[in-house]
Coordinates of C-alpha atoms in Angstrom, one line a residue:
M246 CA -103.8 -165.7 73.0
S247 CA -107.4 -164.8 73.7
S248 CA -108.4 -163.8 77.2
C249 CA -111.4 -162.6 79.2
V250 CA -112.3 -161.1 82.5
T251 CA -114.9 -163.1 84.3
P252 CA -117.4 -161.8 86.9
Q253 CA -117.2 -163.0 90.5
G254 CA -118.7 -166.4 90.6
S255 CA -118.9 -169.4 93.0
T256 CA -115.7 -170.6 94.5
S257 CA -114.2 -173.4 92.5
D258 CA -111.7 -176.2 93.4
L259 CA -108.6 -175.9 91.5
I260 CA -105.2 -177.5 90.9
L261 CA -102.3 -175.7 89.2
H262 CA -99.4 -178.0 88.3
G263 CA -96.5 -178.3 86.0
G264 CA -95.0 -174.9 86.7
R265 CA -92.9 -173.0 89.2
V266 CA -94.6 -171.6 92.3
W267 CA -92.9 -168.7 94.2
T268 CA -94.7 -169.0 97.5
G269 CA -93.3 -165.9 99.3
D270 CA -93.2 -168.4 102.3
A271 CA -89.8 -168.6 103.9
S272 CA -90.4 -172.1 105.0
R273 CA -90.9 -173.3 101.4
P274 CA -90.0 -170.6 98.9
F275 CA -90.6 -172.7 95.8
A276 CA -92.9 -175.5 94.7
A277 CA -94.3 -177.0 91.5
A278 CA -98.0 -177.1 92.2
V279 CA -100.8 -175.8 94.4
A280 CA -104.3 -177.1 95.3
V281 CA -107.3 -175.0 96.1
R282 CA -110.5 -176.0 97.9
G283 CA -113.3 -173.9 99.2
G284 CA -111.5 -170.7 98.3
R285 CA -108.4 -171.5 100.3
I286 CA -105.1 -173.1 99.6
V287 CA -105.0 -176.7 100.9
A288 CA -101.7 -177.9 99.7
V289 CA -98.4 -176.7 98.1
G290 CA -95.9 -179.2 96.8
S291 CA -94.6 -181.3 94.0
D292 CA -96.7 -182.3 91.0
D293 CA -97.0 -185.9 92.3
E294 CA -98.1 -184.7 95.8
I295 CA -100.7 -182.2 94.4
L296 CA -102.1 -184.4 91.6
R297 CA -102.9 -187.1 94.1
L298 CA -105.5 -184.7 95.5
R299 CA -107.3 -184.5 92.1
R300 CA -111.0 -185.1 92.1
A301 CA -113.4 -185.3 89.2
D302 CA -115.1 -181.9 89.9
M303 CA -111.8 -180.0 90.1
R304 CA -110.4 -177.8 87.4
V305 CA -106.9 -178.9 86.7
V306 CA -104.5 -176.6 84.8
D307 CA -101.2 -177.6 83.4
L308 CA -99.0 -174.4 83.7
G309 CA -96.6 -175.5 81.1
G310 CA -93.7 -174.3 83.1
R311 CA -95.1 -170.8 83.9
L312 CA -94.6 -169.0 87.2
V313 CA -97.3 -168.7 89.9
V314 CA -97.0 -165.9 92.5
P315 CA -99.3 -164.7 95.2
G316 CA -101.9 -162.2 94.0
F317 CA -100.6 -158.7 93.7
I318 CA -101.9 -156.2 96.3
D319 CA -101.7 -152.6 95.4
S320 CA -101.3 -150.6 98.6
H321 CA -102.3 -147.2 97.2
V322 CA -104.9 -146.6 94.5
H323 CA -107.8 -144.3 93.8
I324 CA -110.3 -146.8 92.3
E325 CA -113.1 -144.5 91.0
S326 CA -110.5 -142.0 89.6
G327 CA -108.8 -144.9 87.9
G328 CA -112.0 -146.1 86.3
E329 CA -112.7 -142.5 85.2
E330 CA -109.3 -142.2 83.5
L331 CA -109.9 -145.5 81.7
L332 CA -113.0 -144.0 80.2
A333 CA -111.5 -140.5 79.8
P334 CA -109.5 -138.9 76.9
D335 CA -105.8 -139.4 76.8
L336 CA -104.3 -136.2 78.1
R337 CA -101.1 -137.2 79.8
S338 CA -99.4 -138.2 76.5
A339 CA -100.0 -134.7 75.1
R340 CA -96.6 -133.1 74.2
S341 CA -97.6 -129.4 74.5
E342 CA -100.1 -127.2 76.2
E343 CA -101.8 -126.6 72.8
E344 CA -102.2 -130.3 72.2
F345 CA -103.5 -130.9 75.7
A346 CA -106.2 -128.1 75.3
R347 CA -107.1 -129.4 71.8
R348 CA -107.7 -132.9 73.2
V349 CA -109.9 -131.5 76.0
G350 CA -111.8 -129.6 73.3
E351 CA -112.4 -132.7 71.2
F352 CA -113.7 -134.5 74.2
A353 CA -116.0 -131.5 75.1
A354 CA -117.5 -131.7 71.6
T355 CA -119.0 -135.1 72.5
L356 CA -120.8 -133.7 75.5
P357 CA -123.8 -131.3 75.9
P358 CA -122.9 -127.7 76.6
G359 CA -122.6 -126.9 80.3
T360 CA -121.3 -130.4 81.2
W361 CA -118.3 -130.3 83.5
I362 CA -115.1 -131.8 82.2
T363 CA -113.0 -133.3 85.0
S364 CA -111.7 -136.5 83.4
G365 CA -108.1 -137.1 82.4
A366 CA -104.7 -136.0 83.8
W367 CA -101.9 -133.9 82.4
D368 CA -98.2 -133.6 82.9
H369 CA -96.5 -130.3 82.0
E370 CA -93.1 -131.9 82.4
N371 CA -93.8 -133.5 79.0
W372 CA -94.1 -130.0 77.3
P373 CA -91.4 -127.8 75.9
G374 CA -89.7 -126.0 78.8
G375 CA -92.1 -127.6 81.4
V376 CA -94.3 -124.6 81.2
E377 CA -97.4 -124.7 83.4
P378 CA -100.8 -124.4 81.7
T379 CA -103.1 -121.4 81.9
R380 CA -106.8 -121.0 81.3
A381 CA -106.2 -118.8 78.2
V382 CA -105.5 -121.8 75.9
L383 CA -108.3 -123.9 77.4
D384 CA -110.8 -121.1 76.9
R385 CA -110.2 -121.2 73.1
F386 CA -111.1 -124.9 72.9
T387 CA -113.8 -125.1 75.7
P388 CA -115.9 -122.0 75.5
R389 CA -119.1 -123.8 76.6
H390 CA -117.9 -126.4 79.1
P391 CA -116.5 -125.7 82.6
V392 CA -113.2 -127.5 82.9
L393 CA -111.2 -128.6 86.0
I394 CA -108.5 -131.2 85.3
S395 CA -105.8 -132.3 87.6
R396 CA -102.1 -132.7 87.0
L397 CA -101.3 -136.4 87.2
D398 CA -100.1 -136.2 90.8
G399 CA -103.5 -134.7 92.0
H400 CA -101.8 -131.7 93.7
M401 CA -102.4 -129.1 91.0
A402 CA -105.3 -128.5 88.6
I403 CA -106.1 -126.2 85.7
A404 CA -109.5 -124.6 85.4
N405 CA -110.9 -122.6 82.5
T406 CA -112.7 -119.3 82.9
L407 CA -116.2 -120.9 83.0
A408 CA -115.1 -123.0 86.0
L409 CA -113.4 -120.1 87.8
D410 CA -116.6 -118.0 87.3
A411 CA -118.8 -120.8 88.6
A412 CA -116.6 -120.8 91.8
G413 CA -116.6 -117.0 92.0
I414 CA -112.8 -116.8 91.9
T415 CA -111.5 -113.3 91.1
R416 CA -108.3 -111.4 91.5
T417 CA -109.3 -110.7 95.1
T418 CA -110.0 -114.3 96.1
P419 CA -107.5 -115.1 98.9
D420 CA -105.4 -118.2 98.9
P421 CA -106.9 -120.9 101.2
P422 CA -104.7 -122.4 104.0
G423 CA -102.5 -125.1 102.4
G424 CA -103.3 -123.9 98.8
T425 CA -102.4 -121.4 96.1
V426 CA -104.4 -119.6 93.5
V427 CA -101.7 -119.0 90.9
R428 CA -101.9 -115.4 89.6
D429 CA -100.4 -113.5 86.6
P430 CA -97.6 -111.4 88.1
A431 CA -98.4 -108.5 85.8
T432 CA -102.2 -108.3 86.3
G433 CA -102.9 -110.2 89.5
E434 CA -105.6 -112.2 87.7
A435 CA -106.0 -116.0 88.4
T436 CA -104.2 -118.0 85.6
G437 CA -106.5 -120.9 86.1
L438 CA -103.8 -123.0 87.9
L439 CA -104.8 -124.1 91.4
K440 CA -102.5 -125.9 93.9
D441 CA -103.5 -128.3 96.6
T442 CA -106.4 -127.0 98.8
A443 CA -107.1 -124.2 96.3
M444 CA -108.5 -126.9 93.9
Q445 CA -111.4 -127.4 96.3
L446 CA -112.6 -123.8 95.6
V447 CA -113.7 -125.1 92.2
S448 CA -114.2 -128.9 92.8
R449 CA -117.0 -128.3 95.3
H450 CA -119.0 -126.8 92.5
V451 CA -118.7 -129.9 90.3
P452 CA -121.9 -132.0 90.3
P453 CA -121.3 -135.4 92.0
P454 CA -121.6 -138.5 89.8
S455 CA -124.7 -140.7 90.3
T456 CA -124.5 -144.1 92.0
A457 CA -124.9 -145.8 88.6
Q458 CA -122.0 -143.7 87.2
R459 CA -119.8 -144.5 90.1
A460 CA -120.6 -148.2 89.8
E461 CA -119.6 -148.2 86.2
L462 CA -116.3 -146.5 87.0
V463 CA -115.5 -149.2 89.6
R464 CA -116.5 -152.0 87.2
A465 CA -114.0 -150.6 84.6
A466 CA -111.3 -150.4 87.3
L467 CA -111.9 -154.0 88.4
R468 CA -111.7 -155.4 84.9
H469 CA -108.4 -153.6 84.4
A470 CA -107.1 -154.8 87.8
A471 CA -107.9 -158.4 87.1
S472 CA -106.1 -158.3 83.8
L473 CA -103.0 -157.2 85.6
G474 CA -103.0 -159.8 88.3
V475 CA -104.2 -157.3 91.0
T476 CA -106.2 -159.2 93.6
G477 CA -106.2 -156.6 96.3
L478 CA -106.6 -152.8 96.3
H479 CA -106.2 -150.3 99.1
D480 CA -108.5 -147.4 98.1
M481 CA -107.2 -144.1 99.5
G482 CA -109.9 -141.6 100.4
G483 CA -112.7 -143.8 99.0
R484 CA -116.1 -145.0 100.1
D485 CA -117.2 -148.5 100.6
D486 CA -120.8 -148.4 99.5
I487 CA -120.3 -149.2 95.9
Y488 CA -118.0 -152.1 96.7
R489 CA -120.5 -153.6 99.1
E490 CA -123.2 -153.3 96.5
L491 CA -121.1 -155.0 93.9
E492 CA -120.1 -157.7 96.3
S493 CA -123.8 -158.4 97.0
R494 CA -124.3 -158.8 93.2
G495 CA -121.3 -161.1 92.9
E496 CA -119.5 -158.5 90.7
L497 CA -116.5 -157.8 92.9
T498 CA -113.3 -159.3 91.5
A499 CA -110.7 -158.0 93.9
R500 CA -110.5 -157.5 97.7
V501 CA -110.9 -153.8 98.5
T502 CA -109.6 -152.1 101.7
V503 CA -110.9 -148.6 102.1
Y504 CA -109.2 -145.7 103.9
R505 CA -111.8 -143.0 104.3
P506 CA -110.9 -139.3 104.1
I507 CA -109.8 -137.9 107.5
S508 CA -112.7 -135.4 107.2
R509 CA -115.0 -138.3 108.0
L510 CA -113.3 -139.0 111.3
S511 CA -116.3 -137.7 113.3
G512 CA -118.6 -140.1 111.6
P513 CA -119.5 -143.6 112.7
A514 CA -116.7 -146.2 113.3
A515 CA -116.1 -148.7 110.5
A516 CA -118.5 -151.6 110.5
D517 CA -117.4 -155.2 110.4
G518 CA -116.0 -156.0 107.0
S519 CA -116.1 -159.1 104.9
A520 CA -113.3 -161.1 103.2
M521 CA -113.8 -158.9 100.1
V522 CA -114.5 -155.4 101.5
R523 CA -113.0 -153.8 104.7
T524 CA -113.0 -150.2 105.9
L525 CA -109.8 -150.0 107.9
G526 CA -108.9 -146.4 108.6
Y527 CA -108.3 -142.9 107.4
K528 CA -106.3 -141.1 104.7
A529 CA -104.9 -137.7 105.4
F530 CA -102.3 -135.3 103.9
A531 CA -99.2 -133.8 105.5
D532 CA -97.9 -132.0 102.4
G533 CA -98.2 -131.7 98.6
S534 CA -96.0 -133.1 95.8
L535 CA -92.6 -132.6 94.2
G536 CA -94.1 -132.1 90.7
S537 CA -96.2 -129.2 92.0
S538 CA -93.3 -127.9 94.2
T539 CA -95.6 -128.2 97.2
A540 CA -93.9 -131.2 99.0
L541 CA -92.6 -129.9 102.4
F542 CA -88.8 -129.7 102.8
F543 CA -86.4 -128.4 105.3
E544 CA -84.4 -126.6 102.6
P545 CA -85.9 -124.6 99.7
Y546 CA -86.5 -125.7 96.2
L547 CA -83.7 -125.1 93.7
G548 CA -84.1 -121.7 92.1
D549 CA -87.0 -120.8 94.5
P550 CA -85.4 -119.7 97.8
D551 CA -88.7 -118.6 99.3
N552 CA -90.4 -122.0 98.7
R553 CA -90.1 -124.9 101.0
G554 CA -93.4 -126.4 100.1
L555 CA -96.8 -126.5 101.8
A556 CA -98.0 -128.1 105.0
L557 CA -101.5 -129.3 104.2
A558 CA -102.3 -129.9 107.9
D559 CA -101.1 -128.5 111.2
L560 CA -98.1 -130.6 111.9
A561 CA -97.0 -129.0 115.2
P562 CA -97.0 -131.0 118.4
G563 CA -100.5 -131.1 119.7
G564 CA -101.8 -129.6 116.4
D565 CA -104.8 -130.7 114.3
L566 CA -103.1 -133.6 112.6
E567 CA -101.8 -135.1 115.9
R568 CA -105.3 -134.7 117.4
Q569 CA -106.8 -136.6 114.5
V570 CA -104.2 -139.4 114.8
H571 CA -105.0 -139.7 118.5
A572 CA -108.7 -139.8 117.8
A573 CA -108.4 -142.5 115.1
D574 CA -106.1 -144.5 117.3
R575 CA -108.5 -144.5 120.1
R576 CA -111.1 -146.0 117.7
D577 CA -108.6 -148.6 116.8
E578 CA -108.5 -147.4 113.2
Q579 CA -105.4 -147.2 111.1
L580 CA -103.8 -144.0 109.7
A581 CA -102.4 -143.8 106.2
I582 CA -101.0 -140.3 105.8
H583 CA -99.5 -138.8 102.6
A584 CA -96.0 -137.3 103.2
I585 CA -93.5 -136.7 100.4
G586 CA -90.9 -134.0 101.5
D587 CA -88.3 -134.7 104.2
R588 CA -89.8 -132.3 106.7
A589 CA -93.3 -133.6 106.3
I590 CA -92.0 -137.2 106.8
R591 CA -90.0 -136.3 109.9
E592 CA -92.8 -134.4 111.5
L593 CA -95.3 -137.2 110.8
L594 CA -92.8 -139.8 112.3
D595 CA -92.7 -137.5 115.3
I596 CA -96.5 -137.5 115.6
Y597 CA -96.7 -141.3 115.2
G598 CA -94.0 -141.7 117.9
R599 CA -95.8 -139.5 120.4
V600 CA -99.2 -141.2 119.7
G601 CA -98.0 -144.7 119.7
G602 CA -95.6 -144.4 122.6
D603 CA -94.0 -147.8 123.5
D604 CA -96.4 -149.7 121.2
T605 CA -96.1 -147.9 117.9
R606 CA -95.3 -151.1 115.9
S607 CA -98.6 -152.8 116.6
R608 CA -100.5 -149.8 115.1
R609 CA -98.9 -150.3 111.7
F610 CA -99.1 -146.5 111.1
R611 CA -98.5 -145.8 107.4
I612 CA -96.7 -143.1 105.5
E613 CA -98.0 -142.9 101.9
H614 CA -95.3 -142.2 99.3
A615 CA -92.4 -141.5 101.7
Q616 CA -90.5 -140.3 98.7
H617 CA -87.8 -138.0 99.9
I618 CA -86.7 -139.2 103.3
H619 CA -83.9 -137.4 105.2
R620 CA -81.1 -139.8 105.7
D621 CA -81.4 -139.5 109.5
D622 CA -85.0 -140.8 109.4
I623 CA -84.5 -144.1 107.5
E624 CA -83.9 -146.1 110.7
R625 CA -86.9 -144.5 112.4
F626 CA -89.3 -146.3 110.0
A627 CA -87.9 -149.6 111.4
E628 CA -87.7 -148.5 115.0
L629 CA -91.3 -147.3 115.0
G630 CA -92.6 -150.0 112.7
V631 CA -94.1 -147.4 110.4
V632 CA -95.0 -148.8 107.0
A633 CA -93.4 -147.1 104.0
S634 CA -96.2 -147.4 101.4
M635 CA -94.4 -146.5 98.2
Q636 CA -94.9 -146.4 94.5
P637 CA -91.8 -147.4 92.6
Y638 CA -93.0 -146.3 89.2
H639 CA -93.0 -142.7 90.5
A640 CA -89.2 -143.0 90.8
I641 CA -88.6 -143.7 87.1
D642 CA -91.0 -140.9 86.2
D643 CA -89.8 -138.3 88.7
G644 CA -86.2 -139.2 87.8
R645 CA -86.5 -137.4 84.5
W646 CA -86.8 -134.0 86.1
A647 CA -86.5 -134.2 89.9
E648 CA -83.0 -132.7 89.8
K649 CA -84.6 -129.4 88.7
R650 CA -86.4 -129.3 92.0
I651 CA -84.1 -130.5 94.8
D652 CA -80.3 -131.1 95.1
R653 CA -78.4 -134.3 94.8
E654 CA -78.0 -134.8 98.6
R655 CA -81.7 -135.0 99.0
L656 CA -82.1 -137.3 96.0
E657 CA -79.6 -139.8 97.4
T658 CA -82.3 -141.0 99.8
S659 CA -85.3 -140.4 97.5
Y660 CA -87.3 -143.6 96.9
A661 CA -84.9 -145.3 99.3
F662 CA -86.1 -148.9 98.7
R663 CA -82.7 -150.4 99.4
D664 CA -82.0 -148.4 102.6
L665 CA -85.5 -149.1 104.0
I666 CA -85.2 -152.8 103.4
D667 CA -81.7 -153.0 104.9
A668 CA -83.0 -151.1 107.9
G669 CA -85.7 -153.6 108.4
A670 CA -88.6 -151.2 107.8
P671 CA -92.0 -152.5 106.7
L672 CA -92.3 -151.8 102.9
A673 CA -95.5 -152.0 100.8
F674 CA -95.7 -151.3 97.1
G675 CA -98.5 -149.8 95.1
S676 CA -99.1 -147.6 92.1
D677 CA -101.0 -144.5 93.1
W678 CA -103.2 -145.3 90.1
P679 CA -104.3 -143.4 88.1
V680 CA -101.3 -141.1 88.8
A681 CA -99.1 -144.0 87.5
P682 CA -100.0 -147.2 85.7
L683 CA -101.7 -149.9 87.9
S684 CA -99.5 -152.7 86.5
P685 CA -97.5 -154.3 89.3
I686 CA -95.1 -155.7 86.7
E687 CA -94.2 -152.2 85.7
G688 CA -93.8 -151.3 89.3
I689 CA -91.5 -154.3 89.9
A690 CA -89.4 -153.4 86.8
A691 CA -89.1 -149.8 88.2
A692 CA -87.9 -150.9 91.6
V693 CA -85.4 -153.4 90.1
T694 CA -83.9 -151.2 87.3
R695 CA -84.7 -147.6 88.3
A696 CA -84.3 -146.9 84.6
T697 CA -86.0 -143.5 83.9
L698 CA -88.8 -143.3 81.4
D699 CA -86.9 -140.9 79.1
G700 CA -84.2 -143.6 78.5
K701 CA -81.4 -141.4 79.8
R702 CA -80.5 -143.5 82.8
P703 CA -80.6 -147.1 81.7
G704 CA -78.3 -148.1 84.5
G705 CA -80.7 -146.7 87.1
W706 CA -81.5 -143.3 88.7
F707 CA -79.5 -143.4 91.9
P708 CA -78.9 -147.1 91.4
R709 CA -77.7 -147.7 94.9
Q710 CA -81.4 -147.9 95.9
K711 CA -82.2 -150.8 93.5
I712 CA -83.7 -154.0 95.0
S713 CA -84.0 -157.6 93.8
V714 CA -87.0 -159.0 92.0
E715 CA -87.9 -161.1 95.0
E716 CA -87.8 -158.1 97.3
A717 CA -90.1 -156.2 94.9
L718 CA -92.5 -159.2 94.7
R719 CA -92.6 -159.4 98.5
A720 CA -93.4 -155.7 98.8
Y721 CA -96.3 -156.1 96.3
T722 CA -97.7 -159.2 98.1
A723 CA -96.8 -159.9 101.7
G724 CA -95.7 -156.3 102.3
S725 CA -99.0 -154.8 101.2
A726 CA -100.9 -157.6 103.0
Y727 CA -99.1 -156.6 106.2
A728 CA -99.8 -152.9 105.6
G729 CA -103.5 -153.7 105.5
F730 CA -103.6 -156.1 108.5
A731 CA -104.4 -159.0 106.1
D732 CA -101.1 -160.9 106.3
D733 CA -102.8 -163.9 108.1
D734 CA -104.9 -164.5 105.0
V735 CA -103.2 -163.2 101.8
G736 CA -99.8 -162.3 100.5
R737 CA -98.3 -165.8 100.5
I738 CA -99.0 -169.2 98.9
A739 CA -99.3 -171.6 101.9
P740 CA -101.9 -174.0 103.2
G741 CA -104.7 -172.1 104.9
M742 CA -104.2 -168.9 103.1
L743 CA -106.9 -167.5 100.8
A744 CA -106.4 -168.6 97.2
D745 CA -105.4 -165.4 95.6
L746 CA -103.0 -166.4 92.8
V747 CA -101.5 -165.0 89.6
V748 CA -100.0 -166.9 86.7
L749 CA -97.3 -165.1 84.7
D750 CA -96.3 -166.0 81.2
R751 CA -92.6 -165.8 82.0
D752 CA -90.5 -166.4 85.1
V753 CA -89.9 -162.9 86.3
L754 CA -87.3 -164.3 88.8
S755 CA -84.9 -165.6 86.2
I756 CA -85.1 -163.3 83.2
D757 CA -82.9 -160.3 82.5
A758 CA -84.0 -157.2 84.4
G759 CA -84.6 -155.3 81.2
E760 CA -87.2 -157.9 80.1
I761 CA -89.4 -157.7 83.3
V762 CA -91.6 -155.0 81.9
E763 CA -92.6 -157.4 79.0
V764 CA -94.0 -160.1 81.4
G765 CA -97.7 -160.7 81.0
V766 CA -100.5 -162.1 83.2
V767 CA -102.3 -165.1 81.9
M768 CA -104.5 -166.0 84.9
T769 CA -105.8 -164.2 88.0
V770 CA -107.5 -166.1 90.8
V771 CA -109.3 -164.5 93.8
G772 CA -110.4 -166.8 96.5
G773 CA -110.4 -169.7 94.1
R774 CA -112.5 -167.8 91.6
L775 CA -111.0 -167.3 88.1
V776 CA -111.4 -163.6 87.5
F777 CA -109.1 -163.3 84.5
D778 CA -108.5 -166.1 82.1
G779 CA -105.8 -166.0 79.4
Q780 CA -106.8 -169.6 78.7
V781 CA -103.5 -171.1 79.9
G782 CA -103.4 -174.8 79.6
R783 CA -106.2 -175.1 77.1

């Protein structure tokens, strides 16, 4: 089947019929057809009801029994980084440190000497023994190019000697607050590995991309998103200037909600947004990641009794993070704060509770990732109305090795999708792309099966936390819409809602769970515009 991604064009009137429509609307969960006019849904019903609305200028598509769902909304992405990875060398599939360094060297050979290499992502858990990389191997393959490349979780990076020299890092360089310059225990020299805020010691020396380069990264990301049925993206730590420029040119093919870095809190308040681009609030960090052993826990990491992780902000009552949350709240701007370890999550819930007082729920405060929740804090998400913005694909990835980091008791409530839903907590799904694949279908499969990527847990990693396909669909549609204060306009297929729709080639609600990952997208519609066309019905 041929397909194409089309640029943003004029709104078209459209009828989809002859299929099965999962509306996500409790008042009418299923229908057979839907009509779109002026960028919004005007009717949902039977084939006969909808075809009576047909006009000569409407595009009419026979779905041939295929499934229509609301457009997928990814609640946590890094759009420019994702575009960069699409255009970058494949490093994460490397199966050894040597292979990783060789691939970086092959990419370097295509660039002028002195060009910084920052593209790609690696995962040492795929290497024999899970050994962390050092600059020594990189130096052999990149003697003329400074290198700074992050681990796939973004909380650890490897730099070669040229990059460390450019940043002036020596054996006497102190660790910055919230970060670690990893050192050779025998010599005290930096190994090239930098954790969390220590990455900034080098990254601030990397020349920024031009506006034209940034725009090309976003275009690549948007093409990829449209092909996967993603109609909305919450960009964490991004900037809205490129999106507004692309919108003015008619090139924006997904709705983008921007959460600016918390460092920009002192800047001007967010301007009024459009139906396509909104700047809603701020992204901050409470701790690091499990893969980098920097997520903040009450108890130490296994085999590392002195390590409970890193607090990347002052989490104390009245501390810096609480003051920032207060300041943003006074400006009526939303907070989306990264917290992975159980202690970071609890202290952030405490902060949200103090700031929100008796009206916390209306703020829709967000905790990004919320991976390892203490069992005593599950109910608090529901009580405070805090959105758990989670990425199910991380569970089937981390499940390969997480038991090397933390004990089984903590893992029982890791990626606690079932417990959160049962408690009545707001749940939004996303990918954290490019840390994980952008595909919502892969995310749904992960939430439903919890079958780890190594194939060793086909029945599911801590299967008690599995959820249904419908629950996962809702988290990727209405749940993410709610997280971004857009639930009056998107996330459901109902009259009056914006016409963001996806046609799937198979009925994900009726097939075997193991087949979900094979489901494909054949049509993506944003506001009545056809932005991806697999030529269904032609």
